[in-house]
């Protein structure tokens, strides 16, 4: 007959195996930096990141812009910015619309960010069009990645 540990000890063993939430973004950032070093991407391409953060957030039923709502103690947009910075992008542009002033004020201290205003809001393609003058290009291998500001756990 096989003896099993008491339930409270089994639970403790399971808890020890799960990564802490605060380790996940750090692990992603470390993996992205290692990938960049291995591939030497930062010397070969100009990486632009566009973050779409202009949505109304009608279903949120809040005056706070959707991307400023907190998840795990930080705004959704902060989580997306961490992912963008982990890629060591040359340029990060945030498209704002609804609640633009609130979003820009919340990130005013972030000197590496640029903001593009989408007014009126005519869809996703139109939002990306608003960033064209802010994107940097220096060769044929330039890359622009578009991220959604309300998808915080990319």
Short mmCIF file of C-alpha atoms in Angstrom, two decimals:
data_model
loop_
_atom_site.label_atom_id
_atom_site.label_comp_id
_atom_site.label_asym_id
_atom_site.label_seq_id
_atom_site.Cartn_x
_atom_site.Cartn_y
_atom_site.Cartn_z
CA UNK A 1 0.00 0.00 0.00
CA UNK A 2 1.38 3.37 -1.07
CA UNK A 3 1.15 6.21 1.42
CA UNK A 4 0.26 9.67 0.17
CA UNK A 5 1.19 12.85 1.98
CA UNK A 6 -1.62 14.71 3.70
CA UNK A 7 -3.62 17.06 1.41
CA UNK A 8 -2.05 20.24 2.80
CA UNK A 9 1.46 18.96 1.95
CA UNK A 10 0.37 18.03 -1.59
CA UNK A 11 -1.01 21.52 -2.09
CA UNK A 12 2.25 23.05 -0.89
CA UNK A 13 4.19 20.91 -3.37
CA UNK A 14 1.92 22.09 -6.21
CA UNK A 15 2.31 25.71 -5.20
CA UNK A 16 6.09 25.40 -5.28
CA UNK A 17 6.00 24.12 -8.89
CA UNK A 18 4.00 27.06 -10.23
CA UNK A 19 5.96 30.14 -11.31
CA UNK A 20 5.12 33.37 -9.56
CA UNK A 21 3.27 35.89 -11.73
CA UNK A 22 5.98 38.50 -11.31
CA UNK A 23 8.58 36.13 -12.77
CA UNK A 24 6.76 35.59 -16.06
CA UNK A 25 7.36 39.06 -17.62
CA UNK A 26 10.98 38.97 -16.43
CA UNK A 27 11.47 35.56 -18.01
CA UNK A 28 9.93 36.80 -21.28
CA UNK A 29 12.16 39.86 -21.26
CA UNK A 30 15.25 37.75 -20.60
CA UNK A 31 14.34 35.35 -23.40
CA UNK A 32 13.79 38.23 -25.84
CA UNK A 33 17.13 39.84 -24.93
CA UNK A 34 18.90 36.50 -25.39
CA UNK A 35 17.23 35.99 -28.76
CA UNK A 36 18.30 39.47 -29.88
CA UNK A 37 21.88 38.77 -28.78
CA UNK A 38 21.95 35.38 -30.50
CA UNK A 39 20.56 36.68 -33.77
CA UNK A 40 22.21 40.09 -33.50
CA UNK A 41 18.89 41.59 -34.62
CA UNK A 42 19.42 45.05 -33.23
CA UNK A 43 22.32 45.68 -35.64
CA UNK A 44 20.52 44.31 -38.69
CA UNK A 45 16.99 45.72 -38.60
CA UNK A 46 15.12 48.77 -37.44
CA UNK A 47 12.30 47.50 -35.21
CA UNK A 48 9.23 49.72 -34.82
CA UNK A 49 6.43 48.73 -32.47
CA UNK A 50 2.96 50.24 -32.81
CA UNK A 51 0.59 49.72 -29.88
CA UNK A 52 -3.10 50.26 -30.62
CA UNK A 53 -4.66 51.93 -27.58
CA UNK A 54 -7.45 54.07 -29.03
CA UNK A 55 -10.45 51.84 -28.32
CA UNK A 56 -13.62 53.04 -26.64
CA UNK A 57 -14.02 50.11 -24.28
CA UNK A 58 -17.82 50.32 -24.35
CA UNK A 59 -18.28 47.00 -22.55
CA UNK A 60 -16.05 48.19 -19.68
CA UNK A 61 -18.74 50.71 -18.63
CA UNK A 62 -16.12 53.05 -17.22
CA UNK A 63 -14.85 56.59 -17.83
CA UNK A 64 -11.30 55.26 -17.58
CA UNK A 65 -9.76 54.39 -20.98
CA UNK A 66 -9.74 50.64 -21.52
CA UNK A 67 -5.93 50.33 -21.65
CA UNK A 68 -5.57 52.03 -18.25
CA UNK A 69 -7.64 49.44 -16.42
CA UNK A 70 -5.44 47.51 -13.98
CA UNK A 71 -4.62 43.84 -14.29
CA UNK A 72 -2.31 42.29 -11.69
CA UNK A 73 -1.74 45.71 -10.14
CA UNK A 74 -0.67 47.48 -13.36
CA UNK A 75 -2.49 48.91 -16.35
CA UNK A 76 -3.02 46.74 -19.42
CA UNK A 77 -0.88 49.13 -21.44
CA UNK A 78 2.02 48.82 -18.96
CA UNK A 79 2.10 45.07 -19.51
CA UNK A 80 2.15 45.52 -23.30
CA UNK A 81 4.90 48.15 -23.03
CA UNK A 82 7.03 45.68 -21.03
CA UNK A 83 6.68 43.15 -23.85
CA UNK A 84 7.57 45.80 -26.43
CA UNK A 85 10.63 46.96 -24.51
CA UNK A 86 11.82 43.39 -24.05
CA UNK A 87 12.24 43.26 -27.83
CA UNK A 88 14.57 46.29 -27.65
CA UNK A 89 12.61 48.16 -30.29
CA UNK A 90 14.14 51.22 -31.90
CA UNK A 91 10.83 53.03 -31.76
CA UNK A 92 7.58 52.54 -29.79
CA UNK A 93 4.48 54.44 -30.92
CA UNK A 94 1.19 54.30 -28.99
CA UNK A 95 -1.97 55.15 -30.94
CA UNK A 96 -4.45 56.95 -28.69
CA UNK A 97 -8.01 58.09 -29.30
CA UNK A 98 -10.69 57.77 -26.66
CA UNK A 99 -9.25 59.18 -23.44
CA UNK A 100 -6.07 60.27 -25.23
CA UNK A 101 -5.28 62.94 -22.65
CA UNK A 102 -5.54 60.45 -19.77
CA UNK A 103 -3.30 57.90 -21.49
CA UNK A 104 -0.70 60.50 -22.47
CA UNK A 105 -0.72 61.95 -18.95
CA UNK A 106 -0.30 58.50 -17.39
CA UNK A 107 2.81 57.86 -19.52
CA UNK A 108 4.20 61.42 -19.74
CA UNK A 109 7.39 60.39 -17.89
CA UNK A 110 8.14 57.66 -20.44
CA UNK A 111 10.51 59.56 -22.73
CA UNK A 112 10.96 56.62 -25.16
CA UNK A 113 7.28 56.66 -26.17
CA UNK A 114 5.72 58.54 -29.04
CA UNK A 115 1.98 59.11 -29.34
CA UNK A 116 -0.19 59.26 -32.46
CA UNK A 117 -3.75 60.56 -32.22
CA UNK A 118 -6.45 58.70 -34.13
CA UNK A 119 -9.32 61.13 -34.51
CA UNK A 120 -11.86 60.13 -35.78
CA UNK A 121 -11.55 56.43 -35.14
CA UNK A 122 -12.02 54.66 -38.46
CA UNK A 123 -10.69 51.19 -37.69
CA UNK A 124 -7.44 49.31 -37.14
CA UNK A 125 -5.86 50.09 -40.51
CA UNK A 126 -6.59 53.78 -40.05
CA UNK A 127 -4.97 53.64 -36.60
CA UNK A 128 -1.75 52.23 -38.05
CA UNK A 129 -1.83 54.87 -40.82
CA UNK A 130 -1.66 57.57 -38.14
CA UNK A 131 1.79 56.33 -37.09
CA UNK A 132 3.52 56.39 -40.49
CA UNK A 133 5.17 59.77 -39.97
CA UNK A 134 6.54 58.60 -36.58
CA UNK A 135 8.03 55.30 -37.75
CA UNK A 136 11.76 55.04 -38.34
CA UNK A 137 13.26 53.40 -41.40
CA UNK A 138 16.87 52.89 -42.39
CA UNK A 139 16.88 49.98 -44.82
CA UNK A 140 15.03 47.21 -46.59
CA UNK A 141 14.97 44.93 -43.52
CA UNK A 142 12.93 47.29 -41.32
CA UNK A 143 10.14 45.63 -39.34
CA UNK A 144 7.00 47.10 -37.76
CA UNK A 145 5.14 44.99 -35.21
CA UNK A 146 1.57 45.95 -34.29
CA UNK A 147 0.41 45.05 -30.77
CA UNK A 148 -2.97 45.56 -29.13
CA UNK A 149 -2.95 47.67 -25.98
CA UNK A 150 -5.77 45.66 -24.44
CA UNK A 151 -4.03 42.28 -24.73
CA UNK A 152 -1.66 42.55 -21.76
CA UNK A 153 -0.22 39.05 -21.54
CA UNK A 154 1.40 38.64 -24.96
#
